[in-house]
Amino acid sequence: MGLAYVTGDLPALYALTGPFMKVTSSYIGSYFPIFLGGAIFGKIMGDSGAAKSISHFISEKLGKERAILAVVLATSLLTYGGVSLFVVVFAVYPLGVALFQEADIPKRFMPAAIALGAFTFTMTALPGSPQYLNSMPTNYLHTNIYAAPILGTISGLIILVCGVLWLEIGSKKAKAKGEGYGNYNDAVQNFDYDLMPNPFISILPIVVIFIINWIVINIFFKNESFIAKFQQYGGLDGNWPVTIALMFAIVLSLVLFKKQIKSPLSLLEKGAESSLSPIFNTAVIVGFGGVVKATLAFELIKERVLALNIPGLYKVAISTSLMAGVTGSSSGGTGIALEALAKPFLDMGLNPEVIHRAMLIAAGGLDSLPHCGAVITLLAVCGITHKEGYKDIGVLTVLIPIVSLLFIIILHNITGVV
């Protein structure tokens, strides 16, 4: 309402009940099943000890001398497996404390290590990620979550390798100057690993998510009779593969971890409740974007961006990055960009798969500026201030993803590889 009142482009009450509510409710209607399934699955993986079991197994195999890499890989695997970012943060943090203390690595590097695994390539770049962000472009661009597999994989590797190198070099320099873990009141948490599920059993639901996703997209979604069956209902929905995969993973998890789960119904209820805040927060941001889209100023900015005398993919990167930076949210920025610019980008003749991947990587850059809610939560959980930890987070989640995005855009423009 405030934006509408300031700009004077439309009545404030209409802005609230019209474009804001229309876009907000539409977003919730489209993506609530994914948020619900992801939240329940994350709750099961967290409370059953499965997430900790996987994390501990990775850290144990790599050893304390690879503490940073262990934290990054454990976080990456869980996030890429569909576990909620915030569940991963809470699951990996205690193990990170133990590893960093044992290796005497400055704790200020821990938030960046977790952010690298959770907030970057597993969420935006790697094809097949079941994170809801990777499903958002599917209905606008008629793509699937495996869009631009080569470019996405290359971008993901750049982010991972450069990020780990940055942390390793930085921590070694700090230790050479005599900086150790630091004076933090962190007691090493003792886990009863005997009560946790076997790590190989724990990873099965994650494997199932990828298998079911692949089957639905590559078999059912390409079956003419299956497609025809849903034509009268508006056609296939790009969110279905992830939703179905999460449903299978939830059922399998409840069976595999029944010894660790004392009250399945209570766990399902808590998981469902935990889905409400994230989806409403994101939907409200996207709804705000609906109001922004209706203003003359936004139309002017959109026209200026689209009129830039640069290749189209750079316009995709610039517009999505700006939206994500303003909202402090990758999903909010992506939602606004898709709602307003998906059709113009397609009309340019750009490859939909490349738009899909470029948009997400762009959204995963400026989204994690200091005011980002996920960054604030991560630093709070780790007990690190912005002054201590944000520089490394900024390099790993803003600078390196932007560099990787520019690289794959240039690569695509030169070679046409997707």
Coordinates of C-alpha atoms in Angstrom, one line a residue:
M1 CA 0.0 0.0 0.0
G2 CA 2.9 2.4 0.9
L3 CA 4.5 1.9 -2.6
A4 CA 1.2 2.6 -4.3
Y5 CA 0.6 5.7 -2.2
V6 CA 4.1 7.1 -2.9
T7 CA 4.0 6.5 -6.6
G8 CA 0.4 7.4 -7.1
D9 CA 0.2 5.0 -10.0
L10 CA -2.8 3.1 -8.6
P11 CA -5.1 3.3 -5.5
A12 CA -3.5 1.9 -2.4
L13 CA -6.5 -0.3 -1.4
Y14 CA -6.7 -1.7 -4.9
A15 CA -2.9 -2.4 -4.8
L16 CA -3.5 -4.5 -1.6
T17 CA -6.6 -6.4 -2.7
G18 CA -5.8 -6.5 -6.4
P19 CA -2.2 -7.2 -7.7
F20 CA -0.8 -7.9 -4.3
M21 CA -3.3 -10.5 -3.2
K22 CA -3.7 -12.0 -6.7
V23 CA 0.1 -12.6 -7.1
T24 CA 0.5 -13.7 -3.4
S25 CA -2.3 -16.3 -3.5
S26 CA -1.2 -17.5 -6.9
Y27 CA 2.3 -18.2 -5.7
I28 CA 1.0 -20.0 -2.6
G29 CA -1.4 -22.1 -4.8
S30 CA 1.4 -23.1 -7.1
Y31 CA 4.3 -23.8 -4.7
F32 CA 2.7 -24.8 -1.4
P33 CA 2.9 -28.6 -2.1
I34 CA 6.7 -28.3 -2.6
F35 CA 7.2 -26.2 0.5
L36 CA 5.0 -28.6 2.5
G37 CA 6.8 -31.7 1.3
G38 CA 10.2 -30.2 1.7
A39 CA 9.5 -29.0 5.2
I40 CA 8.2 -32.4 6.3
F41 CA 11.1 -34.2 4.7
G42 CA 13.6 -31.9 6.3
K43 CA 11.9 -32.3 9.7
I44 CA 12.1 -36.1 9.4
M45 CA 15.8 -36.0 8.3
G46 CA 16.6 -33.7 11.1
D47 CA 14.7 -35.2 14.0
S48 CA 15.5 -38.8 13.1
G49 CA 19.3 -38.1 13.1
A50 CA 19.6 -39.1 9.5
A51 CA 21.0 -35.7 8.5
K52 CA 23.6 -35.8 11.3
S53 CA 24.5 -39.4 10.4
I54 CA 25.3 -38.4 6.8
S55 CA 27.2 -35.3 8.0
H56 CA 29.2 -37.3 10.5
F57 CA 30.1 -40.0 8.0
I58 CA 31.5 -37.5 5.5
S59 CA 33.5 -35.7 8.2
E60 CA 34.8 -39.0 9.6
K61 CA 36.0 -40.1 6.2
L62 CA 37.7 -36.9 5.3
G63 CA 39.4 -36.3 8.6
K64 CA 40.0 -33.2 10.7
E65 CA 42.6 -31.8 8.2
R66 CA 39.8 -31.5 5.7
A67 CA 37.3 -29.9 8.2
I68 CA 36.3 -27.1 5.8
L69 CA 35.7 -29.5 2.9
A70 CA 33.8 -31.9 5.1
V71 CA 31.4 -29.2 6.3
V72 CA 30.9 -27.9 2.7
L73 CA 30.3 -31.4 1.3
A74 CA 28.0 -32.5 4.1
T75 CA 25.9 -29.4 3.7
S76 CA 25.9 -29.7 -0.1
L77 CA 24.7 -33.3 0.0
L78 CA 21.8 -32.6 2.3
T79 CA 20.7 -29.5 0.5
Y80 CA 21.0 -31.1 -2.9
G81 CA 19.0 -34.0 -1.5
G82 CA 16.0 -31.7 -0.8
V83 CA 16.5 -31.0 2.9
S84 CA 15.5 -27.4 3.8
L85 CA 18.4 -24.9 4.0
F86 CA 17.6 -24.0 7.6
V87 CA 17.3 -27.7 8.7
V88 CA 20.8 -28.2 7.2
V89 CA 22.2 -25.3 9.1
F90 CA 21.1 -26.6 12.4
A91 CA 22.1 -30.2 11.5
V92 CA 25.6 -29.4 10.4
Y93 CA 26.6 -26.7 12.8
P94 CA 27.3 -28.9 15.9
L95 CA 29.5 -31.2 13.7
G96 CA 31.2 -28.1 12.3
V97 CA 32.0 -26.9 15.8
A98 CA 33.6 -30.3 16.7
L99 CA 35.7 -30.4 13.5
F100 CA 36.8 -26.7 13.6
Q101 CA 37.8 -27.0 17.2
E102 CA 39.8 -30.2 16.7
A103 CA 41.6 -28.7 13.7
D104 CA 41.9 -25.3 15.4
I105 CA 40.4 -23.5 12.4
P106 CA 39.1 -20.0 13.1
K107 CA 35.4 -20.3 13.7
R108 CA 34.7 -17.1 11.7
F109 CA 35.1 -19.2 8.6
M110 CA 32.3 -21.7 9.6
P111 CA 29.3 -19.6 8.4
A112 CA 30.9 -19.2 5.0
A113 CA 31.6 -22.9 4.7
I114 CA 27.9 -23.7 5.6
A115 CA 26.7 -21.0 3.2
L116 CA 28.8 -22.3 0.4
G117 CA 27.2 -25.7 0.6
A118 CA 23.6 -24.6 1.3
F119 CA 23.1 -21.2 -0.3
T120 CA 24.8 -21.4 -3.6
F121 CA 25.4 -24.1 -6.3
T122 CA 23.1 -26.9 -4.8
M123 CA 20.2 -24.4 -4.8
T124 CA 20.7 -22.6 -8.1
A125 CA 23.3 -24.2 -10.4
L126 CA 23.3 -28.0 -10.3
P127 CA 20.6 -29.5 -12.5
G128 CA 18.1 -31.7 -10.8
S129 CA 18.1 -29.9 -7.5
P130 CA 14.8 -30.6 -5.7
Q131 CA 15.0 -27.2 -3.9
Y132 CA 11.8 -25.3 -4.7
L133 CA 13.7 -22.5 -6.3
N134 CA 14.8 -24.8 -9.1
S135 CA 11.1 -25.6 -9.8
M136 CA 9.9 -22.0 -10.0
P137 CA 10.8 -21.3 -13.7
T138 CA 9.3 -24.6 -15.0
N139 CA 5.8 -23.3 -15.5
Y140 CA 6.9 -20.0 -17.0
L141 CA 9.5 -21.3 -19.3
H142 CA 8.2 -24.9 -19.9
T143 CA 11.5 -26.3 -18.7
N144 CA 12.3 -28.9 -16.0
I145 CA 14.6 -29.0 -13.0
Y146 CA 17.4 -30.5 -15.2
A147 CA 17.5 -27.4 -17.4
A148 CA 20.9 -26.5 -18.9
P149 CA 22.7 -29.5 -17.4
I150 CA 26.2 -28.7 -18.8
L151 CA 26.2 -25.0 -18.0
G152 CA 24.7 -25.7 -14.6
T153 CA 27.3 -28.3 -13.7
I154 CA 30.1 -26.1 -14.9
S155 CA 28.8 -23.2 -12.8
G156 CA 28.4 -25.4 -9.8
L157 CA 32.0 -26.7 -10.0
I158 CA 33.4 -23.2 -10.4
I159 CA 31.5 -22.1 -7.2
L160 CA 32.5 -25.2 -5.3
V161 CA 36.2 -25.2 -6.2
C162 CA 36.7 -21.5 -5.9
G163 CA 34.8 -21.3 -2.7
V164 CA 36.7 -24.1 -1.0
L165 CA 40.0 -22.7 -2.2
W166 CA 39.1 -19.3 -0.8
L167 CA 38.3 -20.8 2.6
E168 CA 41.3 -23.1 2.7
I169 CA 43.7 -20.3 1.8
G170 CA 42.1 -17.8 4.2
S171 CA 42.1 -20.2 7.1
K172 CA 45.8 -21.2 6.5
K173 CA 46.8 -17.5 6.4
A174 CA 44.9 -16.9 9.6
K175 CA 46.5 -19.9 11.4
A176 CA 49.9 -18.8 10.2
K177 CA 49.3 -15.5 12.0
G178 CA 48.5 -17.4 15.2
E179 CA 44.7 -17.2 15.0
G180 CA 43.0 -20.3 16.3
Y181 CA 39.4 -21.4 16.7
G182 CA 38.7 -18.4 18.9
N183 CA 37.3 -17.7 22.4
Y184 CA 33.8 -19.0 22.0
N185 CA 31.8 -20.7 24.6
D186 CA 31.1 -23.8 22.5
A187 CA 30.9 -27.1 24.2
V188 CA 31.4 -30.0 21.8
Q189 CA 28.1 -31.8 21.5
N190 CA 28.3 -35.5 22.1
F191 CA 26.1 -37.5 19.8
D192 CA 25.0 -41.0 20.5
Y193 CA 25.9 -42.3 17.0
D194 CA 24.6 -45.8 17.9
L195 CA 21.1 -44.4 18.1
M196 CA 21.4 -42.7 14.7
P197 CA 20.4 -44.5 11.5
N198 CA 23.1 -46.0 9.4
P199 CA 24.5 -43.3 7.0
F200 CA 23.9 -45.6 4.0
I201 CA 20.3 -46.1 5.1
S202 CA 20.0 -42.4 5.8
I203 CA 20.9 -41.4 2.2
L204 CA 18.4 -43.7 0.6
P205 CA 15.5 -41.2 0.7
I206 CA 17.7 -38.6 -1.0
V207 CA 18.6 -41.1 -3.7
V208 CA 14.9 -41.9 -4.1
I209 CA 14.1 -38.2 -4.7
F210 CA 16.5 -38.1 -7.7
I211 CA 15.2 -41.4 -9.1
I212 CA 11.5 -40.4 -8.9
N213 CA 12.2 -37.0 -10.3
W214 CA 14.0 -38.5 -13.3
I215 CA 11.3 -41.1 -13.9
V216 CA 8.4 -38.6 -13.8
I217 CA 10.2 -36.1 -16.0
N218 CA 11.7 -38.5 -18.5
I219 CA 9.0 -41.2 -18.7
F220 CA 5.6 -40.0 -17.6
F221 CA 6.0 -36.4 -18.8
K222 CA 7.0 -37.7 -22.2
N223 CA 4.3 -40.2 -22.5
E224 CA 1.6 -39.1 -24.9
S225 CA -1.3 -40.8 -23.2
F226 CA -0.2 -39.4 -19.8
I227 CA 0.0 -35.9 -21.3
A228 CA -3.4 -36.2 -23.0
K229 CA -5.0 -37.3 -19.8
F230 CA -4.3 -34.0 -18.2
Q231 CA -5.0 -31.7 -21.1
Q232 CA -8.5 -31.0 -20.0
Y233 CA -7.1 -29.9 -16.6
G234 CA -4.7 -27.4 -18.0
G235 CA -1.8 -29.6 -18.9
L236 CA 1.1 -30.9 -16.9
D237 CA 2.5 -28.9 -14.0
G238 CA 6.3 -28.5 -13.7
N239 CA 6.1 -28.7 -9.9
W240 CA 4.7 -32.2 -10.0
P241 CA 7.9 -34.2 -10.3
V242 CA 9.5 -32.6 -7.2
T243 CA 6.2 -32.9 -5.2
I244 CA 5.8 -36.6 -6.1
A245 CA 9.5 -37.3 -5.3
L246 CA 9.2 -35.7 -1.9
M247 CA 6.0 -37.7 -1.1
F248 CA 7.9 -41.0 -1.9
A249 CA 10.9 -39.8 0.2
I250 CA 8.7 -38.9 3.1
V251 CA 6.9 -42.3 3.2
L252 CA 10.3 -44.2 2.8
S253 CA 11.8 -42.1 5.6
L254 CA 9.0 -42.9 8.0
V255 CA 9.5 -46.6 7.3
L256 CA 13.4 -46.5 7.4
F257 CA 13.6 -44.4 10.5
K258 CA 10.7 -45.7 12.5
K259 CA 13.0 -46.7 15.4
Q260 CA 14.2 -43.1 15.7
I261 CA 10.8 -41.5 15.2
K262 CA 8.8 -41.8 18.4
S263 CA 5.7 -39.9 17.2
P264 CA 5.3 -39.8 13.4
L265 CA 2.0 -37.9 13.5
S266 CA 3.5 -35.2 15.7
L267 CA 6.5 -35.0 13.5
L268 CA 4.4 -34.6 10.4
E269 CA 2.4 -31.9 12.1
K270 CA 5.5 -29.9 13.1
G271 CA 6.9 -30.3 9.6
A272 CA 3.7 -29.0 8.1
E273 CA 3.7 -26.0 10.5
S274 CA 7.3 -25.2 9.6
S275 CA 6.4 -24.9 6.0
L276 CA 4.0 -21.9 6.6
S277 CA 6.5 -19.2 7.5
P278 CA 8.8 -19.8 4.5
I279 CA 6.1 -19.9 1.9
F280 CA 4.2 -16.9 3.3
N281 CA 7.4 -14.9 3.6
T282 CA 8.3 -15.7 0.0
A283 CA 4.8 -15.2 -1.4
V284 CA 4.5 -11.8 0.3
I285 CA 7.7 -10.7 -1.4
V286 CA 6.5 -12.0 -4.8
G287 CA 3.1 -10.3 -4.1
F288 CA 5.0 -7.0 -3.5
G289 CA 6.6 -7.6 -6.8
G290 CA 3.1 -7.8 -8.3
V291 CA 2.5 -4.3 -7.1
V292 CA 5.9 -3.1 -8.3
K293 CA 5.2 -4.5 -11.7
A294 CA 2.0 -2.4 -11.9
T295 CA 3.9 0.9 -11.4
L296 CA 5.0 3.1 -14.2
A297 CA 8.5 3.3 -12.7
F298 CA 8.9 -0.5 -13.0
E299 CA 7.7 -0.4 -16.6
L300 CA 10.4 2.3 -17.3
I301 CA 13.1 0.2 -15.7
K302 CA 12.0 -2.9 -17.5
E303 CA 12.1 -1.1 -20.9
R304 CA 15.6 0.3 -20.1
V305 CA 16.9 -3.1 -19.2
L306 CA 15.4 -4.8 -22.2
A307 CA 16.7 -2.0 -24.5
L308 CA 20.3 -2.4 -23.3
N309 CA 22.5 -3.0 -26.3
I310 CA 23.9 -6.2 -24.8
P311 CA 23.3 -10.0 -25.4
G312 CA 19.9 -11.1 -24.0
L313 CA 21.4 -13.4 -21.3
Y314 CA 23.1 -10.4 -19.6
K315 CA 19.7 -8.7 -19.4
V316 CA 18.4 -11.9 -17.6
A317 CA 21.4 -11.7 -15.2
I318 CA 21.1 -8.0 -14.5
S319 CA 17.3 -7.9 -14.0
T320 CA 17.1 -11.0 -11.8
S321 CA 20.1 -9.9 -9.7
L322 CA 18.6 -6.5 -9.1
M323 CA 15.3 -8.1 -8.0
A324 CA 17.0 -10.5 -5.6
G325 CA 19.2 -7.8 -4.2
V326 CA 16.3 -5.5 -3.5
T327 CA 14.2 -8.2 -1.8
G328 CA 17.1 -10.0 -0.1
S329 CA 15.6 -13.2 -1.3
S330 CA 16.6 -15.5 -4.2
S331 CA 13.1 -17.0 -4.5
G332 CA 11.4 -13.6 -4.1
G333 CA 13.7 -12.0 -6.8
T334 CA 13.2 -15.0 -9.1
G335 CA 9.4 -14.9 -8.7
I336 CA 9.3 -11.2 -9.5
A337 CA 11.6 -11.6 -12.5
L338 CA 9.6 -14.6 -13.9
E339 CA 6.3 -12.8 -13.4
A340 CA 7.4 -9.7 -15.2
L341 CA 10.1 -10.7 -17.6
A342 CA 9.8 -14.4 -18.6
K343 CA 7.7 -13.7 -21.7
P344 CA 9.9 -10.8 -23.0
F345 CA 13.0 -13.0 -22.6
L346 CA 11.4 -15.9 -24.4
D347 CA 10.3 -13.4 -27.2
M348 CA 14.0 -12.6 -27.7
G349 CA 14.5 -16.1 -28.9
L350 CA 16.7 -17.1 -26.0
N351 CA 17.0 -20.7 -25.0
P352 CA 14.5 -21.4 -22.2
E353 CA 16.8 -23.8 -20.4
V354 CA 19.6 -21.2 -20.4
I355 CA 17.2 -18.5 -19.1
H356 CA 16.1 -20.9 -16.4
R357 CA 19.6 -21.6 -15.2
A358 CA 21.0 -18.1 -15.6
M359 CA 18.0 -16.6 -13.7
L360 CA 18.6 -18.9 -10.7
I361 CA 22.3 -18.4 -10.5
A362 CA 21.8 -14.6 -10.8
A363 CA 19.2 -14.7 -8.1
G364 CA 21.7 -16.6 -5.9
G365 CA 24.1 -13.7 -6.0
L366 CA 22.8 -10.4 -4.7
D367 CA 20.2 -12.3 -2.6
S368 CA 22.7 -12.8 0.2
L369 CA 23.6 -9.2 0.9
P370 CA 24.0 -8.4 4.6
H371 CA 20.2 -7.8 5.0
C372 CA 19.3 -11.3 3.8
G373 CA 17.3 -13.2 6.4
A374 CA 19.1 -16.5 5.7
V375 CA 22.5 -14.8 6.3
I376 CA 21.3 -13.2 9.5
T377 CA 19.9 -16.6 10.7
L378 CA 23.1 -18.4 9.8
L379 CA 25.4 -15.9 11.6
A380 CA 23.1 -16.0 14.6
V381 CA 23.2 -19.8 14.8
C382 CA 27.0 -19.8 14.5
G383 CA 27.4 -17.0 17.1
I384 CA 29.4 -14.9 14.6
T385 CA 28.9 -11.2 13.9
H386 CA 28.6 -9.7 10.5
K387 CA 31.9 -8.0 11.1
E388 CA 33.6 -11.3 11.7
G389 CA 32.0 -13.5 9.2
Y390 CA 30.2 -11.6 6.4
K391 CA 33.3 -10.8 4.2
D392 CA 33.8 -14.5 3.4
I393 CA 30.1 -15.1 3.0
G394 CA 29.9 -12.2 0.6
V395 CA 32.8 -13.6 -1.5
L396 CA 31.4 -17.1 -1.6
T397 CA 27.7 -16.3 -2.1
V398 CA 27.8 -13.1 -4.1
L399 CA 31.1 -12.6 -5.9
I400 CA 31.9 -16.1 -7.0
P401 CA 28.4 -17.0 -8.2
I402 CA 28.3 -13.8 -10.3
V403 CA 31.7 -14.7 -11.8
S404 CA 30.5 -18.3 -12.6
L405 CA 27.3 -16.8 -14.2
L406 CA 29.4 -14.5 -16.5
F407 CA 31.6 -17.5 -17.4
I408 CA 28.7 -19.7 -18.5
I409 CA 27.0 -16.9 -20.4
I410 CA 30.1 -16.2 -22.4
L411 CA 30.6 -20.0 -22.9
H412 CA 27.0 -20.4 -24.2
N413 CA 27.3 -17.3 -26.4
I414 CA 30.5 -18.7 -28.0
T415 CA 29.8 -22.4 -28.2
G416 CA 26.0 -22.7 -27.9
V417 CA 26.4 -25.4 -25.3
V418 CA 23.5 -25.9 -22.9

